[in-house]
Tab-separated table of C-alpha atoms in Angstrom:
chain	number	residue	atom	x	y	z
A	1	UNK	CA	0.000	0.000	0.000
A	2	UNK	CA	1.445	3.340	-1.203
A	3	UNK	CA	2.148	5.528	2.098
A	4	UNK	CA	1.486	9.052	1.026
A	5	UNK	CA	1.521	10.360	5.313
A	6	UNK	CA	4.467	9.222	6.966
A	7	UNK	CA	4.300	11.404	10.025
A	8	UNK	CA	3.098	12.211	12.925
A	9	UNK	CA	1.161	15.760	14.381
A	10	UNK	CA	0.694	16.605	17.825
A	11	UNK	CA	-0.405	20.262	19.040
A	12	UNK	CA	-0.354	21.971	22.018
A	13	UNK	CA	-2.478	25.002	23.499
A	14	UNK	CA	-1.190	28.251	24.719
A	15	UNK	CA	-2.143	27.606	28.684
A	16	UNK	CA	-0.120	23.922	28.278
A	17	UNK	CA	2.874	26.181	26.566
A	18	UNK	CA	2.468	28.361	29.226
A	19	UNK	CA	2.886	25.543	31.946
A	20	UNK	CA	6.057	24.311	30.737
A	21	UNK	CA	7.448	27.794	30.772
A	22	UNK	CA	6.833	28.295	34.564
A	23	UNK	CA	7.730	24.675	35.280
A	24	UNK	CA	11.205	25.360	33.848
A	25	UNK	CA	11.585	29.026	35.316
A	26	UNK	CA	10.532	27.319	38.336
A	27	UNK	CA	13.331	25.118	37.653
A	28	UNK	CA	15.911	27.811	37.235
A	29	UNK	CA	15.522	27.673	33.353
A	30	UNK	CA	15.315	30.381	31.569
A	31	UNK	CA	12.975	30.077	28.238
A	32	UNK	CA	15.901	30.576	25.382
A	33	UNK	CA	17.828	27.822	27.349
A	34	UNK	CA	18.768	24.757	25.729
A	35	UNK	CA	17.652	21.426	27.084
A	36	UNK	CA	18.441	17.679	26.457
A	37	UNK	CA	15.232	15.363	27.428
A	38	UNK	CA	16.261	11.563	28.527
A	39	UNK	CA	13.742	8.897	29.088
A	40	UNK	CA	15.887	6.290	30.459
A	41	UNK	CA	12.933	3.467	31.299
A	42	UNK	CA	10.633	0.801	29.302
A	43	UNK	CA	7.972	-1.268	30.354
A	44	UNK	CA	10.029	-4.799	29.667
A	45	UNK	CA	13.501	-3.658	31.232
A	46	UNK	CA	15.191	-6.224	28.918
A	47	UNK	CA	14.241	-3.396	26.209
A	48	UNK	CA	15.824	-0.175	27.808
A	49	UNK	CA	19.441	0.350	27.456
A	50	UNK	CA	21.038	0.344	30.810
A	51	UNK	CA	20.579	2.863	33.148
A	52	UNK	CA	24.710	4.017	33.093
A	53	UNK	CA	25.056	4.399	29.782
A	54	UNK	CA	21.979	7.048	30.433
A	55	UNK	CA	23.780	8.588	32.900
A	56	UNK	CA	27.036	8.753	31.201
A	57	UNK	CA	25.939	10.049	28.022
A	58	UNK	CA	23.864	12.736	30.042
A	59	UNK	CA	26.730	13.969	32.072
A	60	UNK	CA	29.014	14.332	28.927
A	61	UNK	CA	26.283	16.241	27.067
A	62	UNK	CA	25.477	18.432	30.000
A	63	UNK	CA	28.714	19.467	30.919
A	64	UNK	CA	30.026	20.148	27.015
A	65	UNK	CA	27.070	21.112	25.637
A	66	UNK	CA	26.117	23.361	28.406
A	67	UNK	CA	22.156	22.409	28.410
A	68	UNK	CA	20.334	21.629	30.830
A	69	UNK	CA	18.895	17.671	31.435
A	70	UNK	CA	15.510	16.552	31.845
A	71	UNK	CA	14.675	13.224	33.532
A	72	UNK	CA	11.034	11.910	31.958
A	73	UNK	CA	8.780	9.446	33.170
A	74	UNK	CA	5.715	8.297	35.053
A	75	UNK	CA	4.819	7.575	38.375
A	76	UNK	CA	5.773	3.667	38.048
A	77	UNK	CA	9.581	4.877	37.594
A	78	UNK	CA	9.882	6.969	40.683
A	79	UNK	CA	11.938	4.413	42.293
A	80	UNK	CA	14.504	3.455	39.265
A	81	UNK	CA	14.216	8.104	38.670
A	82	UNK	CA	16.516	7.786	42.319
A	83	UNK	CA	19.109	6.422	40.472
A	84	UNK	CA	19.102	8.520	38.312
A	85	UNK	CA	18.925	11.822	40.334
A	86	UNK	CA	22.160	11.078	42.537
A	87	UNK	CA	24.496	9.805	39.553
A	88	UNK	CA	23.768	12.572	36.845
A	89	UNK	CA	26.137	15.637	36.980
A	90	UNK	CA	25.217	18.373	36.251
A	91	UNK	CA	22.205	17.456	38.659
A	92	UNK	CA	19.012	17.079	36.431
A	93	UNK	CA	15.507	18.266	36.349
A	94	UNK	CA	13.201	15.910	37.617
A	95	UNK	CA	9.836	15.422	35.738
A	96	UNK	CA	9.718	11.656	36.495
A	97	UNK	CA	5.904	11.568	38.009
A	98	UNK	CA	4.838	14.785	38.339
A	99	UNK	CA	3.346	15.310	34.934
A	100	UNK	CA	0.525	14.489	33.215
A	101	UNK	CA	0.663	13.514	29.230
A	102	UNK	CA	-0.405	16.878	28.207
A	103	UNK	CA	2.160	18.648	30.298
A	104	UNK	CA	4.690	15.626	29.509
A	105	UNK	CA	4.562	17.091	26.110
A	106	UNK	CA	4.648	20.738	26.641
A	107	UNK	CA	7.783	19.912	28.052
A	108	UNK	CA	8.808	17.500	25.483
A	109	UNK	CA	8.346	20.473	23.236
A	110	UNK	CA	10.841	22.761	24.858
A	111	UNK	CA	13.661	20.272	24.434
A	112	UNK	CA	16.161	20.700	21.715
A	113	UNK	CA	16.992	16.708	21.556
A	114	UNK	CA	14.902	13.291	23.161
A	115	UNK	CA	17.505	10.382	24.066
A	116	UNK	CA	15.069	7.737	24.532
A	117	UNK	CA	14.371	3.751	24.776
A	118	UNK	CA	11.822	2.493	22.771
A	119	UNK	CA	8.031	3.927	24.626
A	120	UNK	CA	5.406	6.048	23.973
A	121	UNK	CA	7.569	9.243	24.679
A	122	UNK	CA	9.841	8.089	22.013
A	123	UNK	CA	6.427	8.388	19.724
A	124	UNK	CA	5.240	12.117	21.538
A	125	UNK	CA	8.625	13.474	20.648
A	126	UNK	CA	8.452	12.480	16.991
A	127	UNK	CA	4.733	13.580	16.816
A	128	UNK	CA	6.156	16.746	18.223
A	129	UNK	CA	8.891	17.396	15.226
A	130	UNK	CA	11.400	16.997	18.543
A	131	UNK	CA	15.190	16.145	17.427
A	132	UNK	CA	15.641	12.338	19.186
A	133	UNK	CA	17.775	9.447	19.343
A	134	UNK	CA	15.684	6.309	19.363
A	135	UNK	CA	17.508	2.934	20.811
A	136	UNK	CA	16.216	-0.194	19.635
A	137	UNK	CA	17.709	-3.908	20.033
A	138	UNK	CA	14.863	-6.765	20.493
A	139	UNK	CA	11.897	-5.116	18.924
A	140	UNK	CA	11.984	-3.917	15.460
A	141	UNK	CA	12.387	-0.401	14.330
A	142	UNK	CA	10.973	-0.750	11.345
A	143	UNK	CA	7.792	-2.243	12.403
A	144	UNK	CA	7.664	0.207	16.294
A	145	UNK	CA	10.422	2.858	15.259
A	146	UNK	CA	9.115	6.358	15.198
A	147	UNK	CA	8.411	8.232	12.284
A	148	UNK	CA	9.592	12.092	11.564
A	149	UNK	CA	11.898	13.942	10.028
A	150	UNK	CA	14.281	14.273	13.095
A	151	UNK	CA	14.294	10.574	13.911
A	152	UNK	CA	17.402	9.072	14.441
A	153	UNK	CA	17.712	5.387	15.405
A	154	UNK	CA	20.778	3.308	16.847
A	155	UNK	CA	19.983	-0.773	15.778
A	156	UNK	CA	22.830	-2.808	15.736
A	157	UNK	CA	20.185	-5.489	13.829
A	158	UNK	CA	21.721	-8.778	14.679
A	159	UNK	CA	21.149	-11.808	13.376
A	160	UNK	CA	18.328	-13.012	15.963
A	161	UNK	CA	17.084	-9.182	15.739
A	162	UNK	CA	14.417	-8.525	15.676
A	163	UNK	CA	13.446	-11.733	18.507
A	164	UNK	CA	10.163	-13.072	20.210
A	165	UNK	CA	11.504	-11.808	23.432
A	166	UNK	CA	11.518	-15.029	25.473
A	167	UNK	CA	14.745	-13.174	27.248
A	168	UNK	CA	17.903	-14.690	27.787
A	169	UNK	CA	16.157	-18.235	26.919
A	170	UNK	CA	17.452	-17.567	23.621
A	171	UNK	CA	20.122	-15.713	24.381
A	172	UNK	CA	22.797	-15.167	26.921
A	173	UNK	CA	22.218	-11.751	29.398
A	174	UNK	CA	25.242	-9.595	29.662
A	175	UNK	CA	27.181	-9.435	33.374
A	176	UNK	CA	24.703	-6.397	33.595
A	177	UNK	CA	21.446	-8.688	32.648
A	178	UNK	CA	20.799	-6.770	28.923
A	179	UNK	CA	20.725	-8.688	25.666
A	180	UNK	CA	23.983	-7.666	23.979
A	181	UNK	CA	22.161	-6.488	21.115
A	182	UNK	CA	21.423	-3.409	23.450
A	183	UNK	CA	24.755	-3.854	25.384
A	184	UNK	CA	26.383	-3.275	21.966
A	185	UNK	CA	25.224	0.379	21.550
A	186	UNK	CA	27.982	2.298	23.085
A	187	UNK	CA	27.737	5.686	25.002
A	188	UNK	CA	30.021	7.224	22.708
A	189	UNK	CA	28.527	6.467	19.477
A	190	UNK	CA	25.066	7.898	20.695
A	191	UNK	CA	27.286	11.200	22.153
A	192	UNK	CA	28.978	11.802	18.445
A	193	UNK	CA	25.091	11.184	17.523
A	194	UNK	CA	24.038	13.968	19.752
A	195	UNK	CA	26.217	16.247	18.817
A	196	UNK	CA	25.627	16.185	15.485
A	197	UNK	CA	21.793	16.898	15.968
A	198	UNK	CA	22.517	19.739	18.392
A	199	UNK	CA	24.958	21.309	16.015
A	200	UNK	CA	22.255	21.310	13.659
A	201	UNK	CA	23.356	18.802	11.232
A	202	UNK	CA	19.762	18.384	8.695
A	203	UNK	CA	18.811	14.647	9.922
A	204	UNK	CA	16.018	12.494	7.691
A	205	UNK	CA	14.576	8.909	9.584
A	206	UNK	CA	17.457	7.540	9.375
A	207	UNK	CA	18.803	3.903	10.986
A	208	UNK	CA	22.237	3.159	12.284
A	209	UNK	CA	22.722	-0.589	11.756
């Protein structure tokens, strides 16, 4: 079937705009002030890249980019969002439970670049026309990838990708307990990827295999 849409739309009033502009001043953010969004969970852990190389790749971009992190997610991850809030330096803002969707995306909105796992933010960035790094190892990004413009994806496609999921009775776990498909997407490579997108570099949908 010839696709003739391949994108995604999402709008936002002027009271939600106006939200996430007092939730950041509130913050200590001014509005011109760049910021890098993270969403560092998934549903199936197995799926989310681990929680260092978040942290790692957050403190690098913080501290040479000079933006400002935000921590997303909902009220399930408040206990892994600990984790994250005493390991990331430059210290970051903390949206993990306290939004609603709506105001999730106003503040999606502000951010000049999503690092994400494979989720539904991952989708309300894209829908949003926000710069993001998707990272994808046992599901498919072809088939649950999101579409845009600004859409860059890290898949190391292995030969068992994409899998049914039956984790680590197919395959072996890592020392850290992660497939190695997502084991093998390192830190670095998604900090050169960053930095390309923040220095502006015109992106398409594009897939790093």
């Amino acid at each position: 079937i010839p696709v003739a849409d391949d994108y995604l739309e999402a709008w936002l009033s002027d009271g939600e705009t106006t939200w996430a502009s007092d939730f950041l001043n509130t913050n200590g953010i001014s509005d011109g002030q760049s910021i890098i969004g993270i969403h560092p969970f998934s549903a199936v852990s197995e799926r989310a890249w681990h929680p260092d190389n978040f942290i790692e790749v957050a403190s690098n971009l913080g501290k040479k980019q000079g933006t400002m992190i935000i921590v997303f997610g909902g009220r399930g991850d408040l206990a892994q969002a600990q984790y994250f809030q005493e390991r990331l330096d430059p210290p970051p803002i903390m949206a993990v439970g306290r939004t609603d969707l709506r105001q999730t995306m106003a503040l999606l909105n502000r951010c000049s670049l999503l690092i994400c796992n494979d989720s539904g933010i991952m989708h309300l960035g894209a829908a949003l026309k926000v710069p993001l790094i998707a990272l994808f190892g046992p599901q498919s990004p072809v088939k649950f990838g999101p579409w845009g413009e600004k859409c860059w994806i890290i898949y190391k496609n292995f030969f068992c990708s994409p899998c049914k999921q039956k984790f680590f009775e197919e395959c072996e776990p890592s020392e850290r307990m992660k497939p190695e498909c997502m084991e093998e997407i390192s830190p670095e490579e998604v900090i050169q990827v960053a930095g390309n997108i923040l220095r502006g570099r015109d992106l398409r949908t594009h897939i790093e295999k």
